[in-house]
Coordinates of C-alpha atoms in Angstrom, one line a residue:
X1 CA 7.2 18.0 -14.8
X2 CA 6.3 20.0 -11.7
X3 CA 4.1 18.5 -9.0
X4 CA 3.0 19.4 -5.5
X5 CA 3.0 16.7 -2.8
X6 CA 1.1 17.0 0.4
X7 CA 1.8 14.6 3.2
X8 CA 5.5 13.7 3.7
X9 CA 5.2 10.6 5.9
X10 CA 6.5 7.1 5.4
X11 CA 5.5 7.0 1.7
X12 CA 5.0 10.7 0.7
X13 CA 8.6 11.7 1.4
X14 CA 10.0 8.9 -0.6
X15 CA 7.6 9.5 -3.5
X16 CA 9.1 13.0 -3.6
X17 CA 12.7 11.7 -3.5
X18 CA 12.0 9.2 -6.3
X19 CA 10.4 11.9 -8.5
X20 CA 13.3 14.3 -8.0
X21 CA 15.8 11.5 -8.8
X22 CA 14.0 11.3 -12.2
X23 CA 14.3 15.0 -12.8
X24 CA 10.9 16.2 -11.8
X25 CA 10.4 19.4 -9.7
X26 CA 8.5 19.0 -6.4
X27 CA 6.7 21.5 -4.2
X28 CA 6.0 19.9 -0.8
X29 CA 3.9 20.6 2.3
X30 CA 3.3 18.8 5.5
X31 CA 1.7 20.1 8.8
X32 CA 5.0 19.2 10.4
X33 CA 7.6 21.4 8.7
X34 CA 10.6 19.1 9.5
X35 CA 10.2 16.6 6.6
X36 CA 9.6 19.5 4.1
X37 CA 12.8 21.2 5.3
X38 CA 14.7 18.0 4.9
X39 CA 13.4 17.5 1.3
X40 CA 14.3 21.2 0.6
X41 CA 17.9 20.3 1.2
X42 CA 17.6 17.7 -1.6
X43 CA 16.1 20.2 -4.0
X44 CA 12.4 20.4 -3.3
X45 CA 10.5 23.7 -2.6
X46 CA 9.0 23.6 0.9
X47 CA 5.7 25.4 1.1
X48 CA 4.4 26.8 4.4
X49 CA 0.7 26.3 3.6
X50 CA -1.6 24.8 1.1
X51 CA -2.1 28.2 -0.5
X52 CA 1.6 28.7 -0.7
X53 CA 2.0 25.3 -2.4
X54 CA -0.7 26.0 -5.0
X55 CA 0.8 29.4 -5.8
X56 CA 4.3 27.9 -6.2
X57 CA 3.1 25.5 -8.8
X58 CA 2.3 28.3 -11.3
X59 CA -0.9 29.3 -13.1
X60 CA -1.9 26.4 -15.4
X61 CA -2.4 22.6 -15.4
X62 CA -1.2 22.4 -11.8
X63 CA -1.0 18.9 -10.2
X64 CA -1.2 18.2 -6.5
X65 CA -0.7 14.7 -5.1
X66 CA -2.3 14.2 -1.7
X67 CA -0.6 11.4 0.4
X68 CA -2.4 11.5 3.7
X69 CA -4.3 8.9 5.8
X70 CA -7.8 8.1 4.5
X71 CA -10.6 9.9 6.2
X72 CA -11.3 13.4 7.4
X73 CA -7.8 14.8 6.9
X74 CA -7.8 13.8 3.3
X75 CA -11.3 15.0 2.7
X76 CA -10.6 18.3 4.3
X77 CA -7.4 18.8 2.4
X78 CA -9.0 18.0 -1.0
X79 CA -11.9 20.3 -0.2
X80 CA -9.5 23.2 0.5
X81 CA -7.5 22.5 -2.6
X82 CA -10.7 22.5 -4.7
X83 CA -11.3 26.0 -3.5
X84 CA -7.8 27.2 -4.6
X85 CA -7.4 25.4 -7.9
X86 CA -9.1 26.1 -11.3
X87 CA -10.2 24.4 -14.5
X88 CA -7.4 22.3 -16.0
X89 CA -5.8 21.5 -12.7
X90 CA -5.5 18.0 -11.2
X91 CA -5.9 16.6 -7.7
X92 CA -4.5 13.1 -7.0
X93 CA -5.4 11.1 -3.9
X94 CA -2.6 8.5 -3.5
X95 CA -3.7 7.2 -0.1
X96 CA -6.0 4.4 0.8
X97 CA -9.3 6.1 0.3
X98 CA -12.6 4.2 0.0
X99 CA -13.3 4.1 -3.7
X100 CA -16.9 5.4 -3.4
X101 CA -15.5 8.6 -2.0
X102 CA -13.4 8.9 -5.2
X103 CA -16.5 8.5 -7.3
X104 CA -18.2 11.3 -5.4
X105 CA -15.2 13.7 -5.4
X106 CA -14.7 13.3 -9.2
X107 CA -18.4 14.1 -9.7
X108 CA -18.2 17.2 -7.4
X109 CA -15.0 18.5 -9.1
X110 CA -16.1 17.9 -12.7
X111 CA -18.3 21.1 -12.9
X112 CA -15.3 23.2 -11.8
X113 CA -13.2 21.6 -14.6
X114 CA -10.8 20.1 -12.0
X115 CA -9.5 16.6 -12.9
X116 CA -9.4 14.0 -10.2
X117 CA -7.3 10.8 -10.1
X118 CA -7.3 8.1 -7.4
X119 CA -4.1 6.1 -7.3
X120 CA -3.8 3.0 -5.3
X121 CA -0.1 3.0 -4.3
X122 CA 1.7 -0.1 -3.1
X123 CA 5.4 -0.2 -2.1
X124 CA 5.4 0.8 1.5
X125 CA 8.7 2.0 3.0
X126 CA 10.7 0.2 0.3
X127 CA 9.2 2.2 -2.6
X128 CA 12.2 4.6 -3.0
X129 CA 14.4 1.7 -3.9
X130 CA 11.9 -0.8 -5.4
X131 CA 9.5 1.6 -7.0
X132 CA 5.7 1.9 -6.5
X133 CA 3.1 -0.3 -8.0
X134 CA 0.4 2.1 -9.1
X135 CA -3.3 1.4 -9.8
X136 CA -4.8 4.6 -11.4
X137 CA -8.4 5.7 -11.7
X138 CA -9.6 8.7 -13.7
X139 CA -10.0 10.1 -17.2
X140 CA -7.7 8.9 -19.9
X141 CA -6.5 12.3 -21.1
X142 CA -5.2 13.3 -17.6
X143 CA -3.6 9.9 -17.0
X144 CA -1.8 10.1 -20.3
X145 CA -0.7 13.7 -19.7
X146 CA 0.8 12.7 -16.3
X147 CA 2.4 9.5 -17.5
X148 CA 6.0 10.8 -16.9
X149 CA 5.1 11.1 -13.2
X150 CA 3.8 7.5 -13.0
X151 CA 6.6 6.1 -15.1
X152 CA 9.2 7.6 -12.7
X153 CA 7.5 6.2 -9.6
X154 CA 6.8 2.7 -11.0
X155 CA 9.5 -0.1 -10.7
X156 CA 9.9 -0.6 -14.5
X157 CA 10.6 -4.0 -16.0
X158 CA 13.4 -4.7 -13.5
X159 CA 14.6 -8.3 -13.3
X160 CA 11.1 -10.0 -13.0
X161 CA 10.7 -12.7 -15.7
X162 CA 8.2 -11.5 -18.3
X163 CA 4.9 -13.4 -18.7
X164 CA 5.2 -15.8 -21.6
X165 CA 3.2 -14.8 -24.7
X166 CA 1.7 -11.7 -23.0
X167 CA 0.2 -9.5 -25.6
X168 CA 0.5 -12.0 -28.4
X169 CA -3.0 -13.3 -28.0
X170 CA -4.7 -10.1 -26.7
X171 CA -3.5 -6.8 -28.1
X172 CA -5.6 -4.9 -25.6
X173 CA -3.3 -5.7 -22.7
X174 CA -1.7 -2.5 -21.3
X175 CA 2.1 -2.5 -21.8
X176 CA 2.4 -0.3 -18.7
X177 CA 1.4 -3.2 -16.5
X178 CA 4.8 -4.8 -17.1
X179 CA 6.4 -1.7 -15.8
X180 CA 4.4 -1.6 -12.6
X181 CA 1.4 0.7 -13.3
X182 CA -1.9 0.6 -15.0
X183 CA -4.9 2.9 -15.8
X184 CA -7.5 0.7 -14.1
X185 CA -10.5 2.6 -15.2
X186 CA -12.6 5.7 -14.3
X187 CA -12.6 7.5 -11.0
X188 CA -12.7 5.1 -8.1
X189 CA -11.3 2.1 -10.1
X190 CA -7.7 2.7 -8.9
X191 CA -8.6 2.6 -5.2
X192 CA -11.0 -0.3 -5.8
X193 CA -8.2 -2.4 -7.3
X194 CA -5.9 -1.4 -4.4
X195 CA -8.6 -2.3 -1.9
X196 CA -8.9 -5.8 -3.3
X197 CA -5.1 -6.0 -3.4
X198 CA -5.0 -5.3 0.3
X199 CA -7.8 -7.7 1.1
X200 CA -5.8 -10.5 -0.7
X201 CA -2.7 -9.4 1.2
X202 CA -4.6 -10.1 4.5
X203 CA -5.3 -13.6 3.3
X204 CA -1.8 -14.3 2.2
X205 CA -0.3 -13.0 5.4
X206 CA -2.7 -15.0 7.4
X207 CA -1.8 -18.2 5.6
X208 CA 1.9 -17.7 6.3
X209 CA 1.2 -16.8 9.9
X210 CA -0.9 -19.9 10.6
X211 CA 1.6 -22.2 8.8
X212 CA 4.5 -20.9 10.9
X213 CA 2.4 -21.1 14.1
X214 CA 1.6 -24.8 13.3
X215 CA 5.3 -25.5 12.8
X216 CA 6.3 -23.7 16.0
X217 CA 3.9 -25.7 18.1
X218 CA 5.1 -29.0 16.7
X219 CA 7.5 -29.1 19.7
X220 CA 4.6 -29.1 22.1
X221 CA 4.9 -31.5 25.1
X222 CA 1.3 -32.4 24.5
X223 CA 2.4 -34.4 21.4
X224 CA 3.9 -37.9 21.4
X225 CA 7.7 -37.6 22.0
X226 CA 8.6 -39.2 18.7
X227 CA 6.3 -36.9 16.8
X228 CA 7.7 -33.7 18.2
X229 CA 9.9 -31.6 16.0
X230 CA 11.9 -28.6 17.2
X231 CA 11.9 -26.8 13.9
X232 CA 14.2 -23.9 13.0
X233 CA 11.6 -21.4 11.5
X234 CA 14.2 -19.0 10.2
X235 CA 15.9 -21.7 8.2
X236 CA 12.5 -22.9 6.9
X237 CA 11.5 -19.4 5.8
X238 CA 14.9 -19.1 4.1
X239 CA 14.8 -22.4 2.2
X240 CA 11.2 -21.6 1.0
X241 CA 12.5 -18.4 -0.6
X242 CA 14.7 -20.5 -2.9
X243 CA 12.6 -22.0 -5.6
X244 CA 9.5 -22.8 -3.6
X245 CA 6.0 -22.0 -5.1
X246 CA 5.2 -19.9 -2.0
X247 CA 8.1 -17.5 -2.7
X248 CA 7.0 -13.9 -2.3
X249 CA 8.0 -10.6 -0.8
X250 CA 5.9 -11.4 2.3
X251 CA 8.0 -14.5 2.8
X252 CA 11.1 -12.4 2.3
X253 CA 10.0 -10.1 5.1
X254 CA 9.1 -13.1 7.4
X255 CA 12.5 -14.7 6.8
X256 CA 14.2 -11.4 7.7
X257 CA 12.2 -11.0 10.9
X258 CA 12.8 -14.6 12.0
X259 CA 16.6 -14.3 11.3
X260 CA 16.7 -11.4 13.7
X261 CA 14.5 -12.9 16.4
X262 CA 13.4 -16.6 16.0
X263 CA 10.7 -16.2 18.7
X264 CA 9.6 -12.7 17.5
X265 CA 9.7 -11.7 21.2
X266 CA 9.7 -8.0 20.2
X267 CA 6.2 -8.3 18.9
X268 CA 3.0 -8.6 21.0
X269 CA 0.8 -9.9 18.2
X270 CA -1.6 -7.0 18.3
X271 CA -2.6 -6.6 14.6
X272 CA -4.4 -3.6 13.4
X273 CA -6.4 -3.3 10.2
X274 CA -6.3 -0.1 8.1
X275 CA -9.7 -0.3 6.5
X276 CA -9.2 -1.9 3.1
X277 CA -9.9 -5.4 4.4
X278 CA -13.3 -4.3 5.8
X279 CA -14.1 -2.5 2.6
X280 CA -13.2 -5.6 0.5
X281 CA -15.6 -7.7 2.5
X282 CA -18.3 -5.0 2.1
X283 CA -17.8 -5.1 -1.7
X284 CA -18.0 -8.9 -1.6
X285 CA -21.3 -8.7 0.2
X286 CA -22.6 -6.1 -2.3
X287 CA -21.7 -8.3 -5.2
X288 CA -22.8 -11.6 -3.5
X289 CA -19.3 -13.0 -4.0
X290 CA -18.1 -15.5 -1.4
X291 CA -14.8 -14.4 0.2
X292 CA -14.3 -17.0 3.0
X293 CA -10.5 -16.6 3.3
X294 CA -10.4 -12.9 3.2
X295 CA -13.3 -12.5 5.7
X296 CA -11.6 -15.0 8.1
X297 CA -8.3 -13.2 7.9
X298 CA -10.0 -9.9 8.8
X299 CA -11.7 -11.5 11.8
X300 CA -8.4 -12.9 13.0
X301 CA -7.1 -9.4 13.2
X302 CA -10.0 -8.4 15.4
X303 CA -9.3 -11.4 17.7
X304 CA -5.6 -10.6 17.9
X305 CA -6.5 -7.5 19.9
X306 CA -7.9 -9.7 22.7
X307 CA -5.5 -12.7 22.7
X308 CA -2.2 -13.2 20.9
X309 CA -0.6 -16.2 19.3
X310 CA 2.7 -16.7 17.5
X311 CA 0.8 -16.4 14.2
X312 CA -0.2 -12.8 15.1
X313 CA 3.5 -12.0 15.9
X314 CA 4.3 -13.2 12.4
X315 CA 1.6 -10.9 11.0
X316 CA 3.0 -8.0 13.0
X317 CA 6.5 -8.7 11.7
X318 CA 5.3 -8.6 8.1
X319 CA 3.4 -5.4 8.6
X320 CA 6.4 -3.7 10.1
X321 CA 8.6 -5.0 7.3
X322 CA 6.6 -3.8 4.3
X323 CA 4.9 -0.7 5.7
X324 CA 6.7 0.3 8.8
X325 CA 3.5 -0.3 10.8
X326 CA 4.2 -0.1 14.5
X327 CA 2.0 -2.2 16.8
X328 CA -0.7 -0.3 18.6
X329 CA -0.8 -0.6 22.4
X330 CA -3.3 -3.0 23.6
X331 CA -6.5 -1.4 24.7
X332 CA -8.0 -3.3 27.6

């Protein structure tokens, strides 16, 4: 299939590469021409403007994937595309947009006959090799038509053990879920599920961070001498990866960071939040659902910008590992 991709940063560029590896044709555009030129050497068509990209896609059932930071830049780009595209075309937002914006956009584009999909995309800087977990919102017909795109980006069955008896008791279960992507529901559902995913991620990361902080401080001179333990955190992270119930990719990233620098001295502990954690808590409030752990993990990130602990360094190390997130400079 032929698809346009706008935004060639940490994830956008690798999405293009993975699609081309699967035989799809890509027309690409970024405000910075360098990544587009690099992808052109691999076989992509590098457009010089949004209009140029839309034109290069042909005349019918054009599909454009927008992979830009949530907010004004994505809003403006989709608005411009809407003025250039026509009935039967599809606009995809694969960033981390607030799901209510997706609901509004789909409603606004419907009279023009332009399809709109919101795709929560997880995989970070490792997506090219590992594949991307996709949570898709939009109409069934468009999702089905573009399935070859999603199938190419998703991880596939891989080596993960299959869930026992999945599908035997409930025939309504989506077989695509085992391959790393689902049609979550109508417009907005994809980014809603991804939002909750990221909220949970905050809580899981915080649990690891606090646990390693407690172990690090077991060597404190404030404790009785015979109750002090000088623990090797890199070894503990590694042994937990081997058969422990807390085994996870986040633990893998923690183990990797500690193996390189046991004190994480290259991290300040300043931890940003990218929006989804806040939106998750807002959704919990709207639904009157208690979310104690997720709320606390968000507030810890706020505090990290005022004072830092080893726990925040662990958080920073995980964020760098899965998403390439560089610590912001302290603002004091």
